[in-house]
Amino acid sequence: MNWGMTLFIIILSYAVSIGARLMIKLTFLKYDDIATAKKISGAEAARAVLDGRGLSYVSVERIRSELSESTFDSDSVAAVGMAAYQAGHVMQRADGYSLNSLTGVAGNVSAICSQFLVVVLFLGSLFSIEPLIRLGTVLFIVMAVFQAVMFISEADAGKRAIASLRQENILDDSELEGAQKVIRTASLVYAAALASLLASLVRMMTGANNK
């Protein structure tokens, strides 16, 4: 692997990640300006979604990692969508969703692999050390597998959220369409990370085969 390929992989990874997060932010801001007709807050939406699934024993709290201050009290379409999305993760745990227990591990493993990957690629490219280049390929594959697990899990939580919003009649048709866009865009960061990893992996393998 040469320096050009290493630079390409690093730039691609960061560009895709930044682009995905920007799209999430813009989509949320768009629908955060649209209030729901029923004036239901994010907290109330989460409560209704959970109660509809028989999870009334689960409390809805103002926790930064789950519902931000603005989402908790806001009656916007975006807030309701994100609240339902978080409730979707609770549904997964309650239903014993098979991939749910792996998502935490997947996130930690991906984070560790990404830290080592930069060093491995740098040293492998700088000194043309073939074992390090092979290790980099293995790290890419491991990260891709775990990113796929995270994406599938997040997509499932989104489907549960959308179905519950429709079933509980929390939003009208136009509002539900907006909430769907917010929810689906929220899982985009995982899809983008997976696509970036796969593209980089193909690039690495193509470069290796061309030697």
Short mmCIF file of C-alpha atoms in Angstrom, two decimals:
data_model
loop_
_atom_site.label_atom_id
_atom_site.label_comp_id
_atom_site.label_asym_id
_atom_site.label_seq_id
_atom_site.Cartn_x
_atom_site.Cartn_y
_atom_site.Cartn_z
CA MET A 1 0.00 0.00 0.00
CA ASN A 2 1.37 3.40 -0.94
CA TRP A 3 0.93 6.79 0.67
CA GLY A 4 -1.69 7.80 -1.90
CA MET A 5 -3.94 4.91 -0.96
CA THR A 6 -3.45 5.49 2.76
CA LEU A 7 -4.38 9.15 2.35
CA PHE A 8 -7.40 8.20 0.26
CA ILE A 9 -8.67 5.82 2.95
CA ILE A 10 -8.23 8.35 5.76
CA ILE A 11 -9.86 11.22 3.83
CA LEU A 12 -12.73 9.01 2.65
CA SER A 13 -13.50 7.81 6.16
CA TYR A 14 -13.58 11.31 7.61
CA ALA A 15 -15.49 12.80 4.67
CA VAL A 16 -18.22 10.17 4.80
CA SER A 17 -18.57 10.49 8.57
CA ILE A 18 -18.77 14.29 8.45
CA GLY A 19 -21.21 14.19 5.54
CA ALA A 20 -23.52 11.74 7.30
CA ARG A 21 -23.55 13.75 10.53
CA LEU A 22 -24.24 16.95 8.61
CA MET A 23 -27.20 15.34 6.85
CA ILE A 24 -28.56 14.14 10.19
CA LYS A 25 -28.23 17.64 11.64
CA LEU A 26 -29.89 19.33 8.67
CA THR A 27 -32.78 16.86 8.58
CA PHE A 28 -33.39 17.25 12.31
CA LEU A 29 -33.32 21.05 12.10
CA LYS A 30 -35.79 20.99 9.20
CA TYR A 31 -38.42 19.04 11.12
CA ASP A 32 -37.57 20.59 14.46
CA ASP A 33 -39.31 23.73 13.19
CA ILE A 34 -42.57 21.85 12.54
CA ALA A 35 -44.81 21.40 15.58
CA THR A 36 -47.09 18.38 15.86
CA ALA A 37 -50.81 19.04 15.53
CA LYS A 38 -51.50 17.38 18.88
CA LYS A 39 -48.73 19.37 20.59
CA ILE A 40 -47.31 16.17 22.02
CA SER A 41 -43.79 16.39 23.42
CA GLY A 42 -40.95 13.98 22.84
CA ALA A 43 -41.33 12.65 26.37
CA GLU A 44 -45.06 12.13 25.92
CA ALA A 45 -44.50 10.39 22.60
CA ALA A 46 -41.96 8.04 24.14
CA ARG A 47 -44.37 7.31 26.98
CA ALA A 48 -47.21 6.54 24.57
CA VAL A 49 -45.01 4.31 22.42
CA LEU A 50 -43.75 2.33 25.41
CA ASP A 51 -47.22 2.01 26.96
CA GLY A 52 -48.55 0.74 23.64
CA ARG A 53 -46.02 -2.10 23.79
CA GLY A 54 -46.88 -2.97 27.39
CA LEU A 55 -43.76 -1.29 28.76
CA SER A 56 -45.45 1.06 31.21
CA TYR A 57 -42.96 0.00 33.89
CA VAL A 58 -40.13 1.66 31.93
CA SER A 59 -39.66 5.27 33.01
CA VAL A 60 -38.99 8.10 30.57
CA GLU A 61 -36.36 10.35 32.08
CA ARG A 62 -34.56 13.50 31.10
CA ILE A 63 -31.20 11.83 30.43
CA ARG A 64 -28.77 13.53 28.07
CA SER A 65 -27.63 10.31 26.44
CA GLU A 66 -31.20 9.27 25.66
CA LEU A 67 -33.32 12.38 25.20
CA SER A 68 -31.73 15.79 25.12
CA GLU A 69 -33.28 18.66 27.02
CA SER A 70 -34.84 20.10 23.88
CA THR A 71 -36.11 16.76 22.58
CA PHE A 72 -37.67 15.85 25.91
CA ASP A 73 -39.92 18.92 26.08
CA SER A 74 -40.23 19.82 22.40
CA ASP A 75 -43.44 19.11 20.47
CA SER A 76 -41.71 19.16 17.09
CA VAL A 77 -41.95 16.35 14.55
CA ALA A 78 -38.19 15.81 14.88
CA ALA A 79 -38.36 15.52 18.67
CA VAL A 80 -41.22 13.02 18.55
CA GLY A 81 -39.39 10.99 15.91
CA MET A 82 -36.15 10.83 17.89
CA ALA A 83 -38.01 10.05 21.13
CA ALA A 84 -39.76 7.13 19.42
CA TYR A 85 -36.43 6.04 17.96
CA GLN A 86 -34.90 5.81 21.43
CA ALA A 87 -37.98 3.96 22.63
CA GLY A 88 -37.35 1.53 19.79
CA HIS A 89 -34.11 0.52 21.49
CA VAL A 90 -36.01 -0.13 24.71
CA MET A 91 -38.43 -2.36 22.76
CA GLN A 92 -35.48 -4.32 21.42
CA ARG A 93 -34.17 -5.00 24.91
CA ALA A 94 -37.63 -5.96 26.16
CA ASP A 95 -38.13 -8.35 23.24
CA GLY A 96 -34.67 -9.88 23.65
CA TYR A 97 -33.62 -8.75 20.19
CA SER A 98 -30.63 -10.91 19.29
CA LEU A 99 -28.34 -8.17 17.98
CA ASN A 100 -29.08 -5.70 20.77
CA SER A 101 -26.60 -7.28 23.16
CA LEU A 102 -23.90 -7.07 20.51
CA THR A 103 -24.23 -3.37 19.68
CA GLY A 104 -22.34 -2.18 22.75
CA VAL A 105 -19.54 -4.64 22.08
CA ALA A 106 -19.58 -3.72 18.38
CA GLY A 107 -19.17 -0.04 19.17
CA ASN A 108 -16.26 -0.64 21.53
CA VAL A 109 -14.51 -3.04 19.16
CA SER A 110 -14.92 -0.66 16.23
CA ALA A 111 -13.52 2.23 18.27
CA ILE A 112 -10.48 0.20 19.34
CA CYS A 113 -9.85 -1.10 15.83
CA SER A 114 -10.09 2.40 14.34
CA GLN A 115 -7.42 3.67 16.76
CA PHE A 116 -5.01 0.88 15.88
CA LEU A 117 -5.83 1.14 12.19
CA VAL A 118 -4.32 4.59 11.77
CA VAL A 119 -1.03 3.46 13.32
CA VAL A 120 -0.98 0.21 11.35
CA LEU A 121 -1.61 1.95 8.04
CA PHE A 122 0.96 4.63 8.78
CA LEU A 123 3.73 2.22 9.70
CA GLY A 124 2.81 -0.31 7.02
CA SER A 125 2.88 2.34 4.30
CA LEU A 126 5.96 4.15 5.59
CA PHE A 127 8.15 1.06 5.90
CA SER A 128 6.34 -1.20 3.40
CA ILE A 129 5.80 -3.84 6.07
CA GLU A 130 3.56 -6.49 4.52
CA PRO A 131 2.38 -8.09 7.83
CA LEU A 132 1.15 -4.69 9.03
CA ILE A 133 -0.68 -4.11 5.77
CA ARG A 134 -2.36 -7.51 6.17
CA LEU A 135 -3.23 -6.63 9.76
CA GLY A 136 -4.80 -3.42 8.48
CA THR A 137 -6.96 -5.46 6.13
CA VAL A 138 -8.07 -7.70 8.99
CA LEU A 139 -8.94 -4.66 11.10
CA PHE A 140 -11.00 -3.26 8.23
CA ILE A 141 -12.92 -6.53 7.94
CA VAL A 142 -13.58 -6.69 11.70
CA MET A 143 -14.78 -3.08 11.72
CA ALA A 144 -17.01 -3.69 8.70
CA VAL A 145 -18.65 -6.71 10.36
CA PHE A 146 -19.37 -4.85 13.57
CA GLN A 147 -20.57 -1.74 11.74
CA ALA A 148 -22.98 -3.98 9.83
CA VAL A 149 -24.27 -5.34 13.15
CA MET A 150 -24.79 -1.81 14.47
CA PHE A 151 -26.52 -0.64 11.29
CA ILE A 152 -28.93 -3.59 11.25
CA SER A 153 -29.76 -3.03 14.92
CA GLU A 154 -30.33 0.71 14.46
CA ALA A 155 -32.48 0.12 11.38
CA ASP A 156 -34.61 -2.34 13.36
CA ALA A 157 -35.07 0.20 16.17
CA GLY A 158 -36.16 2.73 13.56
CA LYS A 159 -38.74 0.34 12.08
CA ARG A 160 -40.15 -0.35 15.53
CA ALA A 161 -40.40 3.39 16.22
CA ILE A 162 -42.20 4.16 12.96
CA ALA A 163 -44.61 1.26 13.41
CA SER A 164 -45.42 2.37 16.96
CA LEU A 165 -45.98 5.99 15.96
CA ARG A 166 -48.42 4.80 13.32
CA GLN A 167 -50.14 2.28 15.59
CA GLU A 168 -50.61 4.73 18.46
CA ASN A 169 -51.84 7.42 16.04
CA ILE A 170 -49.47 9.95 17.55
CA LEU A 171 -48.81 11.81 14.29
CA ASP A 172 -50.89 12.54 11.21
CA ASP A 173 -49.74 11.26 7.80
CA SER A 174 -47.62 14.27 6.84
CA GLU A 175 -46.00 14.43 10.29
CA LEU A 176 -45.29 10.70 10.21
CA GLU A 177 -43.53 11.12 6.89
CA GLY A 178 -41.27 13.76 8.43
CA ALA A 179 -40.61 11.61 11.50
CA GLN A 180 -39.66 8.71 9.23
CA LYS A 181 -37.07 10.87 7.49
CA VAL A 182 -35.59 11.94 10.83
CA ILE A 183 -35.45 8.37 12.13
CA ARG A 184 -34.01 6.89 8.95
CA THR A 185 -31.44 9.64 8.65
CA ALA A 186 -30.36 9.00 12.24
CA SER A 187 -29.23 5.51 11.27
CA LEU A 188 -27.43 6.92 8.23
CA VAL A 189 -24.20 7.44 10.15
CA TYR A 190 -23.90 3.67 10.62
CA ALA A 191 -24.68 2.97 6.97
CA ALA A 192 -22.18 5.62 5.91
CA ALA A 193 -19.48 4.17 8.15
CA LEU A 194 -20.12 0.70 6.72
CA ALA A 195 -20.03 1.97 3.13
CA SER A 196 -16.80 3.85 3.81
CA LEU A 197 -15.17 0.77 5.32
CA LEU A 198 -16.23 -1.45 2.43
CA ALA A 199 -15.02 1.06 -0.15
CA SER A 200 -11.68 1.37 1.63
CA LEU A 201 -11.36 -2.40 1.91
CA VAL A 202 -12.01 -2.85 -1.81
CA ARG A 203 -9.48 -0.12 -2.54
CA MET A 204 -6.86 -1.84 -0.39
CA MET A 205 -7.44 -5.26 -1.92
CA THR A 206 -7.43 -3.86 -5.44
CA GLY A 207 -4.16 -2.06 -4.78
CA ALA A 208 -2.63 -5.22 -3.35
CA ASN A 209 -3.70 -7.29 -6.34
CA ASN A 210 -2.26 -4.78 -8.78
CA LYS A 211 1.23 -5.11 -7.32
#
